[in-house]
PDB file of C-alpha atoms in Angstrom:
ATOM      1  CA  ASP A   1      -0.041   0.024  -0.012  1.00 69.00           C
ATOM      2  CA  GLN A   2       2.002   3.149  -1.477  1.00 80.00           C
ATOM      3  CA  GLN A   3       0.326   5.760   1.075  1.00 92.00           C
ATOM      4  CA  VAL A   4       2.638   8.477  -0.498  1.00 95.00           C
ATOM      5  CA  LYS A   5       2.870   8.770  -4.425  1.00 95.00           C
ATOM      6  CA  GLN A   6       4.982  10.574  -6.894  1.00 95.00           C
ATOM      7  CA  ASN A   7       3.364   9.757 -10.113  1.00 92.00           C
ATOM      8  CA  SER A   8       6.073  11.199 -12.403  1.00 94.00           C
ATOM      9  CA  PRO A   9       9.290   9.487 -12.320  1.00 94.00           C
ATOM     10  CA  SER A  10      11.080  12.397 -13.992  1.00 96.00           C
ATOM     11  CA  LEU A  11      10.749  15.836 -15.342  1.00 97.00           C
ATOM     12  CA  SER A  12      12.956  18.050 -17.265  1.00 98.00           C
ATOM     13  CA  VAL A  13      12.811  22.004 -17.519  1.00 98.00           C
ATOM     14  CA  GLN A  14      14.951  24.787 -18.930  1.00 98.00           C
ATOM     15  CA  GLU A  15      17.262  26.633 -16.472  1.00 98.00           C
ATOM     16  CA  GLY A  16      15.357  29.755 -15.264  1.00 97.00           C
ATOM     17  CA  ARG A  17      11.957  28.358 -15.578  1.00 98.00           C
ATOM     18  CA  ILE A  18       9.827  26.907 -12.893  1.00 98.00           C
ATOM     19  CA  SER A  19      10.168  23.370 -11.830  1.00 98.00           C
ATOM     20  CA  ILE A  20       6.774  21.772 -10.455  1.00 98.00           C
ATOM     21  CA  LEU A  21       7.037  18.347  -8.575  1.00 98.00           C
ATOM     22  CA  ASN A  22       3.778  16.783  -7.263  1.00 98.00           C
ATOM     23  CA  CYS A  23       3.003  14.335  -4.571  1.00 98.00           C
ATOM     24  CA  ASP A  24      -0.219  12.670  -3.726  1.00 97.00           C
ATOM     25  CA  TYR A  25      -1.077  10.888  -0.387  1.00 97.00           C
ATOM     26  CA  THR A  26      -3.815   8.628   0.745  1.00 96.00           C
ATOM     27  CA  ASN A  27      -3.607   8.646   4.586  1.00 93.00           C
ATOM     28  CA  SER A  28      -5.747  11.535   5.970  1.00 92.00           C
ATOM     29  CA  MET A  29      -4.041  10.953   9.142  1.00 93.00           C
ATOM     30  CA  PHE A  30      -0.757  12.745   8.052  1.00 95.00           C
ATOM     31  CA  ASP A  31       0.274  15.826   9.888  1.00 92.00           C
ATOM     32  CA  TYR A  32       3.348  16.923   8.316  1.00 95.00           C
ATOM     33  CA  PHE A  33       5.002  16.819   4.996  1.00 96.00           C
ATOM     34  CA  LEU A  34       8.459  17.166   3.835  1.00 96.00           C
ATOM     35  CA  TRP A  35      10.536  17.380   0.745  1.00 97.00           C
ATOM     36  CA  TYR A  36      14.082  16.059   0.228  1.00 96.00           C
ATOM     37  CA  LYS A  37      16.794  16.091  -2.272  1.00 96.00           C
ATOM     38  CA  LYS A  38      18.931  13.263  -3.174  1.00 92.00           C
ATOM     39  CA  TYR A  39      22.115  12.627  -5.225  1.00 91.00           C
ATOM     40  CA  PRO A  40      23.043   9.214  -6.451  1.00 84.00           C
ATOM     41  CA  ALA A  41      24.649   7.117  -3.637  1.00 82.00           C
ATOM     42  CA  GLU A  42      23.901   9.892  -1.067  1.00 87.00           C
ATOM     43  CA  GLY A  43      21.712  10.391   1.625  1.00 88.00           C
ATOM     44  CA  PRO A  44      18.707  12.766   1.262  1.00 92.00           C
ATOM     45  CA  THR A  45      19.045  16.362   2.341  1.00 93.00           C
ATOM     46  CA  PHE A  46      16.057  18.108   3.870  1.00 93.00           C
ATOM     47  CA  LEU A  47      14.721  20.938   1.664  1.00 96.00           C
ATOM     48  CA  ILE A  48      11.439  22.381   2.981  1.00 96.00           C
ATOM     49  CA  SER A  49       8.530  21.166   4.996  1.00 95.00           C
ATOM     50  CA  ILE A  50       4.826  22.127   5.713  1.00 96.00           C
ATOM     51  CA  SER A  51       2.444  21.366   8.429  1.00 95.00           C
ATOM     52  CA  SER A  52      -1.175  20.105   7.705  1.00 95.00           C
ATOM     53  CA  ILE A  53      -2.403  23.243   9.310  1.00 94.00           C
ATOM     54  CA  LYS A  54      -1.160  25.393   6.618  1.00 96.00           C
ATOM     55  CA  ASP A  55      -1.339  25.377   2.737  1.00 96.00           C
ATOM     56  CA  LYS A  56       1.927  27.305   1.732  1.00 98.00           C
ATOM     57  CA  ASN A  57       5.341  27.557   3.123  1.00 97.00           C
ATOM     58  CA  GLU A  58       8.149  29.513   1.176  1.00 97.00           C
ATOM     59  CA  ASP A  59      11.982  29.395   1.591  1.00 96.00           C
ATOM     60  CA  GLY A  60      13.977  31.161  -1.135  1.00 97.00           C
ATOM     61  CA  ARG A  61      13.536  29.593  -4.376  1.00 98.00           C
ATOM     62  CA  PHE A  62      11.421  26.745  -2.874  1.00 98.00           C
ATOM     63  CA  THR A  63       7.969  26.859  -2.089  1.00 98.00           C
ATOM     64  CA  VAL A  64       5.403  23.875  -0.881  1.00 98.00           C
ATOM     65  CA  PHE A  65       1.766  24.123  -1.409  1.00 98.00           C
ATOM     66  CA  LEU A  66      -0.460  21.890   0.451  1.00 98.00           C
ATOM     67  CA  ASN A  67      -4.056  20.980  -0.680  1.00 97.00           C
ATOM     68  CA  LYS A  68      -5.561  18.789   2.056  1.00 96.00           C
ATOM     69  CA  SER A  69      -8.861  18.196   0.469  1.00 95.00           C
ATOM     70  CA  ALA A  70      -7.265  16.613  -2.404  1.00 97.00           C
ATOM     71  CA  LYS A  71      -4.496  15.196  -0.315  1.00 97.00           C
ATOM     72  CA  HIS A  72      -2.049  16.682  -2.742  1.00 97.00           C
ATOM     73  CA  LEU A  73       1.152  18.845  -2.163  1.00 97.00           C
ATOM     74  CA  SER A  74       3.717  20.151  -4.727  1.00 98.00           C
ATOM     75  CA  LEU A  75       7.255  21.634  -4.511  1.00 98.00           C
ATOM     76  CA  HIS A  76       7.710  24.733  -6.790  1.00 98.00           C
ATOM     77  CA  ILE A  77      11.461  25.756  -7.489  1.00 98.00           C
ATOM     78  CA  VAL A  78      11.860  28.936  -9.099  1.00 97.00           C
ATOM     79  CA  PRO A  79      14.064  29.988 -10.915  1.00 98.00           C
ATOM     80  CA  SER A  80      15.210  26.487 -11.650  1.00 98.00           C
ATOM     81  CA  GLN A  81      19.207  26.130 -11.623  1.00 97.00           C
ATOM     82  CA  PRO A  82      21.247  23.011 -13.104  1.00 96.00           C
ATOM     83  CA  GLY A  83      22.354  22.391  -9.626  1.00 95.00           C
ATOM     84  CA  ASP A  84      18.767  21.375  -8.712  1.00 97.00           C
ATOM     85  CA  SER A  85      19.208  18.630 -10.743  1.00 97.00           C
ATOM     86  CA  ALA A  86      18.644  15.442  -8.641  1.00 96.00           C
ATOM     87  CA  VAL A  87      16.055  13.095  -7.352  1.00 95.00           C
ATOM     88  CA  TYR A  88      13.409  14.806  -5.193  1.00 97.00           C
ATOM     89  CA  PHE A  89      11.381  12.748  -2.467  1.00 96.00           C
ATOM     90  CA  CYS A  90       8.429  13.971  -0.556  1.00 97.00           C
ATOM     91  CA  ALA A  91       7.539  12.371   2.535  1.00 96.00           C
ATOM     92  CA  ALA A  92       4.756  12.311   5.264  1.00 96.00           C
ATOM     93  CA  ARG A  93       4.406  11.566   8.899  1.00 94.00           C
ATOM     94  CA  ARG A  94       1.644  11.207  11.446  1.00 93.00           C
ATOM     95  CA  GLY A  95       1.967  13.540  14.462  1.00 86.00           C
ATOM     96  CA  SER A  96       3.869  16.621  15.399  1.00 78.00           C
ATOM     97  CA  SER A  97       7.049  14.883  16.634  1.00 81.00           C
ATOM     98  CA  ASN A  98      10.256  15.098  14.727  1.00 79.00           C
ATOM     99  CA  THR A  99      11.136  11.428  15.878  1.00 81.00           C
ATOM    100  CA  GLY A 100       7.877  10.129  14.019  1.00 86.00           C
ATOM    101  CA  LYS A 101       8.663   7.726  11.057  1.00 89.00           C
ATOM    102  CA  LEU A 102       8.627   8.999   7.742  1.00 93.00           C
ATOM    103  CA  ILE A 103       6.626   7.514   4.676  1.00 93.00           C
ATOM    104  CA  PHE A 104       8.448   8.398   1.315  1.00 94.00           C
ATOM    105  CA  GLY A 105       7.152   8.749  -2.345  1.00 95.00           C
ATOM    106  CA  GLN A 106       8.952   6.939  -5.202  1.00 93.00           C
ATOM    107  CA  GLY A 107      10.943   9.969  -6.007  1.00 94.00           C
ATOM    108  CA  THR A 108      10.918  12.253  -9.190  1.00 96.00           C
ATOM    109  CA  THR A 109      14.188  12.739 -11.196  1.00 96.00           C
ATOM    110  CA  LEU A 110      14.427  16.529 -12.024  1.00 97.00           C
ATOM    111  CA  GLN A 111      16.850  17.672 -14.815  1.00 98.00           C
ATOM    112  CA  VAL A 112      17.472  21.178 -15.299  1.00 98.00           C
ATOM    113  CA  LYS A 113      19.201  21.957 -18.546  1.00 97.00           C
ATOM    114  CA  PRO A 114      21.404  24.896 -19.067  1.00 94.00           C
TER     115      PRO A 114
ATOM    116  CA  GLY B   1      24.353  21.466  11.361  1.00 72.00           C
ATOM    117  CA  ALA B   2      23.511  18.118  12.488  1.00 83.00           C
ATOM    118  CA  VAL B   3      25.751  15.318  10.924  1.00 88.00           C
ATOM    119  CA  VAL B   4      25.479  11.786  10.736  1.00 93.00           C
ATOM    120  CA  SER B   5      28.446   9.463   9.843  1.00 95.00           C
ATOM    121  CA  GLN B   6      27.695   6.199   8.000  1.00 96.00           C
ATOM    122  CA  HIS B   7      30.197   3.398   7.463  1.00 96.00           C
ATOM    123  CA  PRO B   8      31.082   1.937   5.177  1.00 97.00           C
ATOM    124  CA  SER B   9      29.897   3.661   2.447  1.00 96.00           C
ATOM    125  CA  TRP B  10      30.124   0.391   0.134  1.00 96.00           C
ATOM    126  CA  VAL B  11      30.828  -3.192   0.966  1.00 97.00           C
ATOM    127  CA  ILE B  12      31.109  -6.220  -1.080  1.00 97.00           C
ATOM    128  CA  CYS B  13      30.728  -9.411   0.594  1.00 96.00           C
ATOM    129  CA  LYS B  14      30.082 -13.186   0.010  1.00 97.00           C
ATOM    130  CA  SER B  15      26.847 -14.942   0.256  1.00 97.00           C
ATOM    131  CA  GLY B  16      26.311 -16.412   3.671  1.00 97.00           C
ATOM    132  CA  THR B  17      28.618 -13.768   5.528  1.00 97.00           C
ATOM    133  CA  SER B  18      27.237 -11.045   7.834  1.00 97.00           C
ATOM    134  CA  VAL B  19      27.997  -7.346   7.422  1.00 97.00           C
ATOM    135  CA  LYS B  20      27.656  -4.676   9.794  1.00 97.00           C
ATOM    136  CA  ILE B  21      26.643  -0.868   9.107  1.00 97.00           C
ATOM    137  CA  GLU B  22      27.327   1.841  11.459  1.00 97.00           C
ATOM    138  CA  CYS B  23      25.435   4.969  12.024  1.00 95.00           C
ATOM    139  CA  ARG B  24      26.677   7.724  14.287  1.00 94.00           C
ATOM    140  CA  SER B  25      25.389  11.132  14.919  1.00 91.00           C
ATOM    141  CA  LEU B  26      28.255  13.288  15.570  1.00 91.00           C
ATOM    142  CA  ASP B  27      27.037  16.314  17.208  1.00 86.00           C
ATOM    143  CA  PHE B  28      23.726  15.554  18.634  1.00 86.00           C
ATOM    144  CA  GLN B  29      22.004  12.832  20.582  1.00 87.00           C
ATOM    145  CA  ALA B  30      19.480  10.822  18.287  1.00 86.00           C
ATOM    146  CA  THR B  31      16.488   9.954  20.337  1.00 85.00           C
ATOM    147  CA  THR B  32      15.540   7.695  17.374  1.00 90.00           C
ATOM    148  CA  MET B  33      17.316   5.976  14.540  1.00 93.00           C
ATOM    149  CA  PHE B  34      15.545   4.901  11.333  1.00 94.00           C
ATOM    150  CA  TRP B  35      17.046   2.339   9.027  1.00 96.00           C
ATOM    151  CA  TYR B  36      15.925   2.517   5.126  1.00 95.00           C
ATOM    152  CA  ARG B  37      16.408   0.400   2.314  1.00 95.00           C
ATOM    153  CA  GLN B  38      16.460   1.663  -1.364  1.00 91.00           C
ATOM    154  CA  PHE B  39      16.358  -0.378  -4.550  1.00 85.00           C
ATOM    155  CA  PRO B  40      17.307   1.296  -7.805  1.00 81.00           C
ATOM    156  CA  LYS B  41      14.840   3.908  -8.692  1.00 78.00           C
ATOM    157  CA  GLN B  42      12.646   3.342  -5.891  1.00 82.00           C
ATOM    158  CA  SER B  43      11.359   4.831  -2.637  1.00 87.00           C
ATOM    159  CA  LEU B  44      13.264   4.695   0.667  1.00 91.00           C
ATOM    160  CA  MET B  45      11.453   1.784   2.329  1.00 93.00           C
ATOM    161  CA  LEU B  46      11.727   2.009   6.318  1.00 94.00           C
ATOM    162  CA  MET B  47      12.911  -1.135   7.505  1.00 96.00           C
ATOM    163  CA  ALA B  48      12.930  -0.465  11.267  1.00 95.00           C
ATOM    164  CA  THR B  49      12.836   2.263  13.963  1.00 93.00           C
ATOM    165  CA  SER B  50      15.012   2.168  17.162  1.00 90.00           C
ATOM    166  CA  ASN B  51      15.133   4.165  20.287  1.00 86.00           C
ATOM    167  CA  GLU B  52      18.298   4.115  22.473  1.00 80.00           C
ATOM    168  CA  GLY B  53      18.190   1.342  24.871  1.00 78.00           C
ATOM    169  CA  SER B  54      15.035  -0.398  23.296  1.00 81.00           C
ATOM    170  CA  LYS B  55      14.493  -3.325  20.833  1.00 85.00           C
ATOM    171  CA  ALA B  56      13.811  -1.985  17.319  1.00 91.00           C
ATOM    172  CA  THR B  57      10.512  -1.872  15.836  1.00 93.00           C
ATOM    173  CA  TYR B  58      10.413  -3.606  12.528  1.00 95.00           C
ATOM    174  CA  GLU B  59       8.039  -2.883   9.613  1.00 94.00           C
ATOM    175  CA  GLN B  60       5.969  -5.425   8.353  1.00 93.00           C
ATOM    176  CA  GLY B  61       7.910  -7.778   5.983  1.00 92.00           C
ATOM    177  CA  VAL B  62      11.239  -6.942   7.390  1.00 95.00           C
ATOM    178  CA  GLU B  63      13.004 -10.196   8.862  1.00 94.00           C
ATOM    179  CA  LYS B  64      14.127  -9.072  12.548  1.00 92.00           C
ATOM    180  CA  ASP B  65      16.483 -12.217  12.887  1.00 94.00           C
ATOM    181  CA  LYS B  66      18.077 -11.272   9.213  1.00 96.00           C
ATOM    182  CA  PHE B  67      18.392  -7.580   9.808  1.00 96.00           C
ATOM    183  CA  LEU B  68      19.672  -7.086  13.419  1.00 95.00           C
ATOM    184  CA  ILE B  69      19.354  -3.523  14.771  1.00 93.00           C
ATOM    185  CA  ASN B  70      21.602  -2.312  17.782  1.00 89.00           C
ATOM    186  CA  HIS B  71      20.989   1.103  19.314  1.00 87.00           C
ATOM    187  CA  ALA B  72      23.362   0.941  22.109  1.00 81.00           C
ATOM    188  CA  SER B  73      23.853   4.675  22.799  1.00 87.00           C
ATOM    189  CA  LEU B  74      22.318   8.181  21.797  1.00 87.00           C
ATOM    190  CA  THR B  75      24.887   8.363  19.287  1.00 90.00           C
ATOM    191  CA  LEU B  76      25.394   5.054  17.754  1.00 92.00           C
ATOM    192  CA  SER B  77      22.935   2.423  15.915  1.00 93.00           C
ATOM    193  CA  THR B  78      24.048  -0.653  13.738  1.00 94.00           C
ATOM    194  CA  LEU B  79      22.393  -2.676  11.452  1.00 96.00           C
ATOM    195  CA  THR B  80      23.842  -6.257  10.791  1.00 97.00           C
ATOM    196  CA  VAL B  81      22.739  -8.060   7.803  1.00 97.00           C
ATOM    197  CA  THR B  82      23.198 -11.819   8.812  1.00 97.00           C
ATOM    198  CA  SER B  83      23.637 -14.696   6.308  1.00 96.00           C
ATOM    199  CA  ALA B  84      23.667 -12.202   3.356  1.00 96.00           C
ATOM    200  CA  HIS B  85      22.205 -13.441   0.130  1.00 96.00           C
ATOM    201  CA  PRO B  86      22.327 -11.602  -3.309  1.00 95.00           C
ATOM    202  CA  GLU B  87      18.875 -10.532  -2.891  1.00 94.00           C
ATOM    203  CA  ASP B  88      19.897  -8.348  -0.007  1.00 96.00           C
ATOM    204  CA  SER B  89      21.958  -6.201  -2.438  1.00 96.00           C
ATOM    205  CA  SER B  90      20.693  -2.621  -1.832  1.00 95.00           C
ATOM    206  CA  PHE B  91      21.469   0.712  -0.653  1.00 94.00           C
ATOM    207  CA  TYR B  92      21.186   1.284   3.131  1.00 96.00           C
ATOM    208  CA  ILE B  93      20.574   4.512   4.802  1.00 96.00           C
ATOM    209  CA  CYS B  94      19.991   5.548   8.252  1.00 96.00           C
ATOM    210  CA  SER B  95      18.570   8.611   9.661  1.00 95.00           C
ATOM    211  CA  ALA B  96      19.008   9.894  13.197  1.00 92.00           C
ATOM    212  CA  SER B  97      16.361  12.042  14.638  1.00 89.00           C
ATOM    213  CA  ASP B  98      16.092  14.307  17.906  1.00 81.00           C
ATOM    214  CA  ARG B  99      13.094  16.454  18.724  1.00 72.00           C
ATOM    215  CA  VAL B 100      14.674  19.737  17.911  1.00 74.00           C
ATOM    216  CA  ASP B 101      16.181  19.535  14.576  1.00 71.00           C
ATOM    217  CA  GLY B 102      14.259  16.503  13.129  1.00 83.00           C
ATOM    218  CA  TYR B 103      15.813  13.942  10.748  1.00 91.00           C
ATOM    219  CA  THR B 104      19.419  13.747   9.540  1.00 92.00           C
ATOM    220  CA  PHE B 105      20.382  11.161   7.098  1.00 94.00           C
ATOM    221  CA  GLY B 106      23.716   9.345   6.616  1.00 95.00           C
ATOM    222  CA  SER B 107      25.355   9.183   3.260  1.00 94.00           C
ATOM    223  CA  GLY B 108      24.259   5.543   2.807  1.00 94.00           C
ATOM    224  CA  THR B 109      25.909   2.353   2.270  1.00 96.00           C
ATOM    225  CA  ARG B 110      25.809   0.264  -1.123  1.00 95.00           C
ATOM    226  CA  LEU B 111      26.085  -3.458  -0.102  1.00 96.00           C
ATOM    227  CA  THR B 112      26.672  -6.085  -2.797  1.00 96.00           C
ATOM    228  CA  VAL B 113      26.374  -9.705  -2.105  1.00 97.00           C
ATOM    229  CA  VAL B 114      28.144 -12.079  -4.483  1.00 96.00           C
TER     230      VAL B 114
END
């Protein structure tokens, strides 16, 4: 049962344009959502997160939008840079504790072309 | 920022032998440690959650006698793959969490069983 889904395995955008990565979830009990960036043979690095009580969170070039009714979240990267090329994972957890377990999506490979 | 050191970064072992992977939080005390497994182009699948001094909680389908997890201190957790077989070949990642800084991932271990 894949509770967190990233249905687009890959995305290619031009440098300077917007990248939009999507994530859907099935468990309405999730309270917190996170986005991670991962390079091959490395561990994920944290990008941005959002609580279920909010619908938007912004940090520099990264913005995460949450639509609870649709059980959908998206990560916007503006403007996209070649260094953003990596695999992006969304993750979700129940509860407010930072020690709760994370459930990850399958990942989306982003390629930003110069 | 928080750093998690995971060793070794890669290991090749013979079928039937055991392999130990270490995960250390270098500058913080990890209340909880998580162990993940990732197959190529797939999601990070949570294997188990461990709290210092307690037995690990394994996810459904993960053999606890095969994947031994020890969380002896607030800064060290180990995963031992016992009697490894080629199907255990994968990328293993640990994540250490405290209540303040959230999740910090190790750089991962590529295990190849021949």
